[in-house]
GROMACS .gro file of C-alpha atoms in nm:
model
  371
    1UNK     CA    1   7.055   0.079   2.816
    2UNK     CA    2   7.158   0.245   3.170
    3UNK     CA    3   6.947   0.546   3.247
    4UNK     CA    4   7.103   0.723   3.590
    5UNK     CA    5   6.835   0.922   3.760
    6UNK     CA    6   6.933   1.149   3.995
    7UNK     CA    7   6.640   1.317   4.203
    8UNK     CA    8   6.644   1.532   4.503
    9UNK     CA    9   6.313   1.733   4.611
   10UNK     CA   10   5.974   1.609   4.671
   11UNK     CA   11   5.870   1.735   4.343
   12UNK     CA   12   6.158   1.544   4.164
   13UNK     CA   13   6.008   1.181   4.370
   14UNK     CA   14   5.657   1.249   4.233
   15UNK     CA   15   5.771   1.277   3.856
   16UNK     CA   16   6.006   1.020   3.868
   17UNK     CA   17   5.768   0.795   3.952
   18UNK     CA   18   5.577   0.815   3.636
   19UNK     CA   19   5.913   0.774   3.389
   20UNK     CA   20   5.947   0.484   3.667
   21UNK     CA   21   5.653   0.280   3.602
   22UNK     CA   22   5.669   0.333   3.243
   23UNK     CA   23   6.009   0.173   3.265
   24UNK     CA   24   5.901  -0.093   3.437
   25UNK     CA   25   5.641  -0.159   3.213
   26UNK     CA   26   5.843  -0.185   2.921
   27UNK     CA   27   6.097  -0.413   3.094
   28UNK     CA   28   5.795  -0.663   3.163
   29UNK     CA   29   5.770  -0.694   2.792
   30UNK     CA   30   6.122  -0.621   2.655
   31UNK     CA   31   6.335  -0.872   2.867
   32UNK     CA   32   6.596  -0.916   2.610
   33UNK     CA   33   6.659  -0.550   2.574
   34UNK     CA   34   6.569  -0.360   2.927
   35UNK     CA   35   6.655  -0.050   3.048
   36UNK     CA   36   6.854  -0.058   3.392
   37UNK     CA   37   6.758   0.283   3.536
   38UNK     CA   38   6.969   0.374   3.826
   39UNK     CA   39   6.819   0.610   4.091
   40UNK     CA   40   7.057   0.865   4.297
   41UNK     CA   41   6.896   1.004   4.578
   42UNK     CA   42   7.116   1.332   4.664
   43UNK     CA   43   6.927   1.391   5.005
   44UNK     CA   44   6.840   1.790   4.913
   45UNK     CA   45   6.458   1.718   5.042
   46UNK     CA   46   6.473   1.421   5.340
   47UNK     CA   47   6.302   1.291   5.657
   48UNK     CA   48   6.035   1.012   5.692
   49UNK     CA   49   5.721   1.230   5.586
   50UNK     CA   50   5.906   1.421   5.284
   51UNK     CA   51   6.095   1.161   5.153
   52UNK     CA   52   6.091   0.806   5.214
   53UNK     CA   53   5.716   0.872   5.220
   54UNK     CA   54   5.716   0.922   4.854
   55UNK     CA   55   5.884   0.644   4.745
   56UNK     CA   56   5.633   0.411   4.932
   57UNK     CA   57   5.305   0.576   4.825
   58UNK     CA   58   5.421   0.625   4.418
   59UNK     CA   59   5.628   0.294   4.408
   60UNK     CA   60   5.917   0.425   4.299
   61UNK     CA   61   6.234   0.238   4.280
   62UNK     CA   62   6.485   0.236   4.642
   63UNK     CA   63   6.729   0.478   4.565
   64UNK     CA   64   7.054   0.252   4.452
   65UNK     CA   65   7.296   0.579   4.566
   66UNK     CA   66   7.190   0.826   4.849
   67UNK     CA   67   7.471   1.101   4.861
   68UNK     CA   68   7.280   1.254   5.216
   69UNK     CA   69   7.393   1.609   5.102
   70UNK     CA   70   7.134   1.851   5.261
   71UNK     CA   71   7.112   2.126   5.608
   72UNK     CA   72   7.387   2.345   5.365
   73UNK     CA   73   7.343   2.673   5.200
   74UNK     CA   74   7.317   2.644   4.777
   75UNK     CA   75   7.684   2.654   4.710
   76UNK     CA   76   7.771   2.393   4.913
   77UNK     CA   77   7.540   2.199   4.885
   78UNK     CA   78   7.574   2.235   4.473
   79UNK     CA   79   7.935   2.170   4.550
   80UNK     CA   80   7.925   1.859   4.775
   81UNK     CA   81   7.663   1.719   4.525
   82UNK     CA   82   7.917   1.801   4.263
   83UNK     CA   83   8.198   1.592   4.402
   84UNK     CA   84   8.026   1.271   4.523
   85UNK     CA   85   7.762   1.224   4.162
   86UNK     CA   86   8.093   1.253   3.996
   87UNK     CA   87   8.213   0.920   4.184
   88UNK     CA   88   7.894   0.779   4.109
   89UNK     CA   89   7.834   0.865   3.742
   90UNK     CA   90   8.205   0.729   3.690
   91UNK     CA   91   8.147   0.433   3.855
   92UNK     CA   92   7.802   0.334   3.679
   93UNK     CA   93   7.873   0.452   3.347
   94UNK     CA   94   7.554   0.513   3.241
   95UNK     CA   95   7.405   0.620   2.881
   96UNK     CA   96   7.160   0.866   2.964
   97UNK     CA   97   7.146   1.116   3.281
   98UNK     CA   98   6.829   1.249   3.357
   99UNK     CA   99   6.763   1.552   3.552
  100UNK     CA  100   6.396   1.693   3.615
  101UNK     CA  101   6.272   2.026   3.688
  102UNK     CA  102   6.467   2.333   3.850
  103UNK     CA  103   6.655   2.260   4.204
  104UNK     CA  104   7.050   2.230   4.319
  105UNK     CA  105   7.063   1.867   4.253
  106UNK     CA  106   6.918   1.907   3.907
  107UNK     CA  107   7.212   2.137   3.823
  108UNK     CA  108   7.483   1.944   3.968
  109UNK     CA  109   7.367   1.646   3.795
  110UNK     CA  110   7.377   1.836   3.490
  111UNK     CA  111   7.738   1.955   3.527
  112UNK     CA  112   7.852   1.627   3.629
  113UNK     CA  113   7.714   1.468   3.310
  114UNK     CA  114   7.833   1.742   3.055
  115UNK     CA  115   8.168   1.740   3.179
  116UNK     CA  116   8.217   1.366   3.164
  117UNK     CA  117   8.039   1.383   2.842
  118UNK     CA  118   7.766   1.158   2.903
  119UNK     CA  119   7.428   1.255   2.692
  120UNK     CA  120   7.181   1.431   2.922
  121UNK     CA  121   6.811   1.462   2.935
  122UNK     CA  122   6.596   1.732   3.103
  123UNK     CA  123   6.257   1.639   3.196
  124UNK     CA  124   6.030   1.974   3.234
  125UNK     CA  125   6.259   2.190   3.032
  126UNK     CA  126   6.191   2.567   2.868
  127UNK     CA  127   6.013   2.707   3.170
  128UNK     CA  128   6.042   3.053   3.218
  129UNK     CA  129   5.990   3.270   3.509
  130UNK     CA  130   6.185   3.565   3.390
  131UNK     CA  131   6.299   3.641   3.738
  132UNK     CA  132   6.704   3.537   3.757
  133UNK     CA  133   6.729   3.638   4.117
  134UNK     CA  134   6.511   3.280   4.180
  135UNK     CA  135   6.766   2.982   4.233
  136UNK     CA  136   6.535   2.751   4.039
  137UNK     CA  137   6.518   2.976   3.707
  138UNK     CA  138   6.928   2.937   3.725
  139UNK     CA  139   6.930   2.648   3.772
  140UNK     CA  140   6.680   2.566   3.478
  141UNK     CA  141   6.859   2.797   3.242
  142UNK     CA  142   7.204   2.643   3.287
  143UNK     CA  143   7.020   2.316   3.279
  144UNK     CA  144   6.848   2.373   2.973
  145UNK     CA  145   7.173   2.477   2.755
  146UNK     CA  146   7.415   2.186   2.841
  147UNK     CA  147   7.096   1.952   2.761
  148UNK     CA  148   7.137   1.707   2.450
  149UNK     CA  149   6.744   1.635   2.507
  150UNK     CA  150   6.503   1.892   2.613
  151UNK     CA  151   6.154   1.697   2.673
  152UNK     CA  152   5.929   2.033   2.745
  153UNK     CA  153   5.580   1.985   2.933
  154UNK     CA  154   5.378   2.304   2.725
  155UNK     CA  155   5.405   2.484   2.388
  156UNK     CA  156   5.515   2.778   2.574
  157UNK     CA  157   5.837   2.612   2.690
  158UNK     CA  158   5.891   2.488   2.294
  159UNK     CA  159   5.860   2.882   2.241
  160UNK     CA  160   6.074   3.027   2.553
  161UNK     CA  161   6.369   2.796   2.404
  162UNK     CA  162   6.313   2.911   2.054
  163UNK     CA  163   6.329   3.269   2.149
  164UNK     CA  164   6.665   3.208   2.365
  165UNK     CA  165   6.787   3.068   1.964
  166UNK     CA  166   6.768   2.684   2.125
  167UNK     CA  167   6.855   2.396   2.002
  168UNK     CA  168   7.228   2.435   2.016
  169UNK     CA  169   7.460   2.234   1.957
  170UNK     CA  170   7.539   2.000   2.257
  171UNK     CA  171   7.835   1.794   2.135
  172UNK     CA  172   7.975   2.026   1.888
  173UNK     CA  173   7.862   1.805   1.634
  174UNK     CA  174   7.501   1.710   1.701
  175UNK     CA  175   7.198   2.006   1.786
  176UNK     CA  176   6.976   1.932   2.068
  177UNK     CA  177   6.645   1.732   2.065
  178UNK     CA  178   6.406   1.944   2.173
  179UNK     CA  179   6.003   1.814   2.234
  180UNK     CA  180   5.672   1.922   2.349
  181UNK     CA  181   5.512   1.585   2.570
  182UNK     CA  182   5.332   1.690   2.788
  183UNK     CA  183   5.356   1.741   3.166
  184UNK     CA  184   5.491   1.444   3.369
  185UNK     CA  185   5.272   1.524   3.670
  186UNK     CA  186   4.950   1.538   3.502
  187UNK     CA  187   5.039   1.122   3.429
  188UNK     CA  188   5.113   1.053   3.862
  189UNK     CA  189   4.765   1.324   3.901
  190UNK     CA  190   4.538   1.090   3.679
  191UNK     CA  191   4.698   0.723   3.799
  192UNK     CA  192   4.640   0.814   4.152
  193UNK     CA  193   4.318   1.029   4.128
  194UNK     CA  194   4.059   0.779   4.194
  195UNK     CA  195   4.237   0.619   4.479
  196UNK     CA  196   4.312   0.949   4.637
  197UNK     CA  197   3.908   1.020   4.588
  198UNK     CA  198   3.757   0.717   4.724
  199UNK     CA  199   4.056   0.595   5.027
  200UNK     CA  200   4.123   0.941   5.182
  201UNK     CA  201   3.864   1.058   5.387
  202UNK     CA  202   3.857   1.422   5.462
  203UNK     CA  203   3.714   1.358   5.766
  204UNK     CA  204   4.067   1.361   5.959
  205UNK     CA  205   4.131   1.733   5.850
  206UNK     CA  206   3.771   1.830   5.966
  207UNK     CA  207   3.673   1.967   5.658
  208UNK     CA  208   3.428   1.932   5.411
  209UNK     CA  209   3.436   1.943   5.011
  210UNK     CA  210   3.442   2.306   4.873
  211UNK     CA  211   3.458   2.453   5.277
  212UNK     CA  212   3.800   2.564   5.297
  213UNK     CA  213   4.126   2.707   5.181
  214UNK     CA  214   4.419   2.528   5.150
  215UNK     CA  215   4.771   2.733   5.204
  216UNK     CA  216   5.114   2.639   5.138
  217UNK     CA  217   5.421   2.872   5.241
  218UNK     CA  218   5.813   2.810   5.210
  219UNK     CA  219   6.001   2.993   4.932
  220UNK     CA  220   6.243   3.199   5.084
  221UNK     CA  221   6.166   3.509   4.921
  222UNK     CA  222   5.866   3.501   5.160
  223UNK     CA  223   6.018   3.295   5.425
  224UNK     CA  224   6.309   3.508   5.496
  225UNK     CA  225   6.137   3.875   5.394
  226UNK     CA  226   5.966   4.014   5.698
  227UNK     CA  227   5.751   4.226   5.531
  228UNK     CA  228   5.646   3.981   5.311
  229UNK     CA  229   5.526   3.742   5.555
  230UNK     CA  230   5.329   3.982   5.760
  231UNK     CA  231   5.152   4.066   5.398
  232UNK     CA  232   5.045   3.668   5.350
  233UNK     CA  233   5.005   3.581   5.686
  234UNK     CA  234   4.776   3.866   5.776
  235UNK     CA  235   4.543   3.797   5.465
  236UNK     CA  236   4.507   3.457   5.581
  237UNK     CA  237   4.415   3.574   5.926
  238UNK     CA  238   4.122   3.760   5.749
  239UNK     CA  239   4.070   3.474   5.557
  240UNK     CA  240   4.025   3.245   5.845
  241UNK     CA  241   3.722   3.477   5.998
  242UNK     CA  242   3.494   3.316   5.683
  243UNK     CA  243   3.716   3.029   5.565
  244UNK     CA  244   3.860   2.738   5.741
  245UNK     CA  245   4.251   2.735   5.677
  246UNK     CA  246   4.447   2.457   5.662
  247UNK     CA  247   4.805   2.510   5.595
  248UNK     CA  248   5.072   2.252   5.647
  249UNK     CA  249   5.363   2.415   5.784
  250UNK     CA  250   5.698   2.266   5.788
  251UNK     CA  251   5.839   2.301   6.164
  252UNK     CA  252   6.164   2.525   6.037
  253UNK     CA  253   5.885   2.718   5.828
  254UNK     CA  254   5.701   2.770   6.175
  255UNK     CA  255   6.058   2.844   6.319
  256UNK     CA  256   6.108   3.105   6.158
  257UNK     CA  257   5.804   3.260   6.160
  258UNK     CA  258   5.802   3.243   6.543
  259UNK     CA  259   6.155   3.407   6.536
  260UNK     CA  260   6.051   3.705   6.328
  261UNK     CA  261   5.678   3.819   6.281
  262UNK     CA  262   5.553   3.585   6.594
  263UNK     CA  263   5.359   3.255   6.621
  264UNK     CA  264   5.018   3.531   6.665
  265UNK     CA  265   5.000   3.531   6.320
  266UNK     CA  266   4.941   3.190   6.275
  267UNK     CA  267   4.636   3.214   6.522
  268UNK     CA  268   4.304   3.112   6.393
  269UNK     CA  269   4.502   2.919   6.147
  270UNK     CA  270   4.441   2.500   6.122
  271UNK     CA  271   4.825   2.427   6.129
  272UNK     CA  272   4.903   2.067   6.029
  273UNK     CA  273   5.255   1.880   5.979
  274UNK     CA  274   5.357   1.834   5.606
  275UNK     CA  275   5.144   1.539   5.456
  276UNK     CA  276   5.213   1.293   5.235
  277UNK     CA  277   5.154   1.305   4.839
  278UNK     CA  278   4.870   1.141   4.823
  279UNK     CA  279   4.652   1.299   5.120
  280UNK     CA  280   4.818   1.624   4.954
  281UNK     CA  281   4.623   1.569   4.654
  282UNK     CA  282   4.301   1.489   4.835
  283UNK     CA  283   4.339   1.841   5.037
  284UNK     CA  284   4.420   2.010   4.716
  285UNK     CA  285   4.159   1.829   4.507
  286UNK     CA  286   3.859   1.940   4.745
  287UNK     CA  287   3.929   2.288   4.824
  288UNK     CA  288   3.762   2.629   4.733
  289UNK     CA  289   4.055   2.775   4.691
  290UNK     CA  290   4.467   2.698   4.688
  291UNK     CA  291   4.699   2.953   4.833
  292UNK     CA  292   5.064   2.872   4.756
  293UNK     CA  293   5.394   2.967   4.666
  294UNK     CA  294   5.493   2.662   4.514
  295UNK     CA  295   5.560   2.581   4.118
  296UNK     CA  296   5.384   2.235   4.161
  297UNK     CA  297   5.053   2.331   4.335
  298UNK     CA  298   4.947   2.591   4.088
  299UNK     CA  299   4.985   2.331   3.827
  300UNK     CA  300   4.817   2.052   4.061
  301UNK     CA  301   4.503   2.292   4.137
  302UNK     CA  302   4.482   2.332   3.773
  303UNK     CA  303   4.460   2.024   3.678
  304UNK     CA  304   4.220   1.918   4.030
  305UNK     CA  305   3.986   2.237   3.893
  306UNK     CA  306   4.053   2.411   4.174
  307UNK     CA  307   4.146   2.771   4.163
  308UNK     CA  308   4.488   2.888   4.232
  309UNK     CA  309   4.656   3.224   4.391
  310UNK     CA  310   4.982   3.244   4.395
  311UNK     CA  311   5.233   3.409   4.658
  312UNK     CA  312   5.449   3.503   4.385
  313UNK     CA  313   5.497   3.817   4.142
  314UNK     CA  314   5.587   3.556   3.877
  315UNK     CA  315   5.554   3.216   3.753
  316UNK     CA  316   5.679   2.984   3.495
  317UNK     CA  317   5.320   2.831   3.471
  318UNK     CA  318   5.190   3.147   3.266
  319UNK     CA  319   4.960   2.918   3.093
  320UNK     CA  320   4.770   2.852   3.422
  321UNK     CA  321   4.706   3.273   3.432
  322UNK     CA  322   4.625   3.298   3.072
  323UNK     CA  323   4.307   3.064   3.148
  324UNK     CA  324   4.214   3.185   3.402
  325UNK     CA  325   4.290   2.955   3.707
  326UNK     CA  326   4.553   3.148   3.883
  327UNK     CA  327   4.575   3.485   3.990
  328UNK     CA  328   4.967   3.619   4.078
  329UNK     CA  329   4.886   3.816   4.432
  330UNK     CA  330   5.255   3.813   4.546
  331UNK     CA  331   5.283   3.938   4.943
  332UNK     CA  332   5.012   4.195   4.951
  333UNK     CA  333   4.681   4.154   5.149
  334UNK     CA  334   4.459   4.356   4.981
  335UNK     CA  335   4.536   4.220   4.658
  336UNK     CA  336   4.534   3.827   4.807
  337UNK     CA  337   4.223   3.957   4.968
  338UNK     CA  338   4.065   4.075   4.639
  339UNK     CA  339   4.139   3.751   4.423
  340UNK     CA  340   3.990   3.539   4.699
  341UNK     CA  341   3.671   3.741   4.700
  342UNK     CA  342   3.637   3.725   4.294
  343UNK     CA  343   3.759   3.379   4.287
  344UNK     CA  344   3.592   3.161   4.046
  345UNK     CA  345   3.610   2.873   3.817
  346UNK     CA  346   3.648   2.921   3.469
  347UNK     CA  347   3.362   2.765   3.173
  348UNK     CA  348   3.636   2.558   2.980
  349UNK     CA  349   3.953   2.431   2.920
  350UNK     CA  350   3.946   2.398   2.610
  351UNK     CA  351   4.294   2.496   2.513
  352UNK     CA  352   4.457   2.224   2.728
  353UNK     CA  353   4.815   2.290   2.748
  354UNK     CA  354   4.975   2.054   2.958
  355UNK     CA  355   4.925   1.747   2.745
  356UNK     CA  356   4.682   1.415   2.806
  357UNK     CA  357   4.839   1.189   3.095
  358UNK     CA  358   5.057   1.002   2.882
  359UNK     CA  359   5.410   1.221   2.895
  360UNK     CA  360   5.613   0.945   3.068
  361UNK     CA  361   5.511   0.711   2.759
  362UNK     CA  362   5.613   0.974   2.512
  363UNK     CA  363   5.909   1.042   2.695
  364UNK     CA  364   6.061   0.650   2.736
  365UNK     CA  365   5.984   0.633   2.369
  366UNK     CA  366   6.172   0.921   2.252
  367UNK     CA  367   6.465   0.799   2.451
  368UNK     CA  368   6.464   0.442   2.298
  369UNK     CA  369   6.450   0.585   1.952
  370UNK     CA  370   6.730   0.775   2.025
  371UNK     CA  371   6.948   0.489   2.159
   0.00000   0.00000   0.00000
C-alpha cells in the first residue's frame, strides 16, 4: 500500500509525525505487506527553525518531494501547489492521499486527489469555526466534502458533519467513512512530554514554572488590522507590569508591527525568535497563562493544563470553552485584561474529548481495514 502525504505548515510536521511512527512501527512487524508512505513537502511553512527543525526533533520521514511553493498570496500559492502535486501524484500513483488539518496545501492536495480520482483521507476533519471569511474554515469545508475518509479528532466534529447531512457519497457509488479517533496531537504531546520535562531547562528563557505568560501572535486578521493589534498589544503591555511576557515573534510578524502601530508596543515585552517544537511545549507546558491566536496552542494548553485565551472571536476548539480552559477575548484589552485577572484552572476533566493518545494507531488501522 502507497500512502502520499502531503504536509505543509508547522502544524501539519507535528501530526504527521505521529501517523509516521505508527507506520513505521507496523512496517517493523509487517515486512511482507508494508505501507510505503510518501511525504510531499509543499514548502507553505519553511526556513531552518520552522521547518527542517521539525523533522529532526519528531523523526519524521525526509520529505521524498519538496515543491518550494511559498512568499505568494493564497491563490497562487493554491495554484502553483495545484500544478506541481498533480505531477507528483501522477507520477507515484499512490492509494491513499492524506491531507491534515485546514491550510492551502491541504486543499490543493485535496483537489489534486479528487480529480485524479485517487481515495482521500482527512486527518482532523469536521471542525467548525463558523466564520467563512477565515482561509482555514474554507479550506476545511471543501476538504471535508471531496473526502472518501473523514478521521475526526472530537464528538463535536462527528456532529458538525452530521448537521451539514455528511457522509456523502464520494465516488458516486460508495458514502464516506466518517470516525471519531481522537486527536493526533494529543499522541506527539504524550510521546514527547517527559523528555520535554526533564531535557529543557527553563533556565535559558529566564523564567520560572507558573511566573509568566506565554503569547503567540500571527493570524492576519490581527496581523494586518491596525486596530486590532493596538487592542492585543496594549493588554500585553499591561500585562507585562505584573507578568513576565515571553512572546516569540516571527521577524515579518515584528515587521509589520514596526511598519504600522510601532516597535513601542512591543516594549517591556521578552521578544524571542520562533522556537522549536519541543522547547515550544516546555514554554507552553509551564506557564500561568497562554495568550494566542493559534488553533494548535489552545488545544496544546489544554491538554499541558494550562489555561488558554484566545485572540480570536471564534474557534473550532469549542470543546476547550465548554470546560472551561479557554476564554475567546478577541482584540479587546479590557476584555483580555479581565480573563487574565479571573484566570483559573478548572477541578476536572472529566468529559475528555479529545481522545487517549492513541489516534495515530486508530487511524493506520482504519486505513488497513479499508485496503
Amino acid at each position: 500500500m502507497k500512502i502520499l502525504t502531503i504536509l505543509g505548515a508547522r502544524p501539519q510536521f507535528i501530526k504527521a509525525s505521529a501517523l509516521s511512527r505508527i507506520i513505521a512501527q507496523y512496517n517493523q512487524s509487517n515486512q511482507h505487506e508494508m505501507i510505503n508512505e510518501v511525504i510531499v513537502h509543499s514548502g507553505q511553512h519553511f526556513d531552518s527553525n520552522m521547518s527542517d527543525v521539525f523533522f529532526e526533533q519528531l523523526g519524521i520521514p525526509k520529505p521524498n518531494h519538496h515543491l518550494g511553493v511559498s512568499g505568494v498570496g493564497h491563490g497562487v500559492m493554491t495554484g502553483r501547489m495545484l500544478e506541481k502535486l498533480e505531477s507528483v501524484t501522477q507520477m507515484e500513483m499512490p492509494d491513499w492521499v492524506l491531507v491534515y488539518g485546514d491550510t492551502n496545501t491541504t486543499l490543493a492536495g485535496a483537489l489534486v486527489a479528487a480529480k485524479l480520482h485517487i481515495p482521500l483521507i482527512h486527518v482532523e476533519a469536521g471542525l467548525r469555526s463558523n466564520n467563512l471569511a477565515m482561509p482555514e474554515e474554507v479550506n476545511r469545508v471543501l476538504t471535508d466534502r471531496i473526502s472518501t475518509v473523514l478521521f475526526c479528532p472530537t464528538q463535536g466534529a462527528i456532529n458538525n458533519l452530521k448537521a451539514e447531512g455528511y457522509p456523502f457519497f464520494c465516488t458516486g457509488r460508495e458514502l464516506q467513512n466518517i470516525h471519531n479517533v481522537g486527536d493526533v496531537m494529543l499522541d506527539v504531546i504524550q510521546h514527547y512530554s517527559d523528555e520535554v520535562h526533564d531535557k529543557i531547562d527553563l533556565s535559558r528563557w529566564k523564567v520560572s514554572e507558573r511566573e509568566y505568560v506565554l503569547c503567540t501572535l500571527h493570524r492576519a486578521e490581527n496581523t494586518n488590522d491596525e486596530s486590532r493589534m493596538r487592542g492585543i498589544l496594549s493588554a500585553l503591555q499591561q500585562i507585562s507590569k505584573k507578568w513576565r511576557v515571553i512572546m516569540p515573534l516571527h521577524p515579518r510578524t515584528r515587521k509589520v508591527i514596526d511598519k504600522t502601530i510601532g516597535g513601542d508596543f512591543l516594549k517591556g515585552l521578552n521578544i524571542v525568535d520562533p522556537v522549536p517544537y519541543l522547547e515550544m511545549q516546555r514554554l507552553e507546558m509551564s506557564a500561568h497563562t497562554i495568550l494566542t491566536d493559534s488553533g494548535g496552542m489552545q488545544k496544546e494548553a489544554f491538554f499541558h493544563d494550562v489555561p488558554c485565551i484566545t485572540l480570536r472571536d471564534e474557534t473550532e476548539w469549542v470543546e476547550t470553552v465548554e470546560l472551561g480552559w479557554n476564554v475567546l477575548a478577541g482584540a479587546y484589552s479590557e476584555r483580555i485584561l479581565a480573563a487574565l485577572d479571573s484566570v483559573k484552572c478548572p477541578d476536572t476533566k472529566a468529559d475528555y474529548p479529545y481522545g487517549r493518545g492513541d489516534a495515530a494507531e486508530k487511524i493506520i488501522q482504519q486505513i488497513l481495514d479499508l485496503k
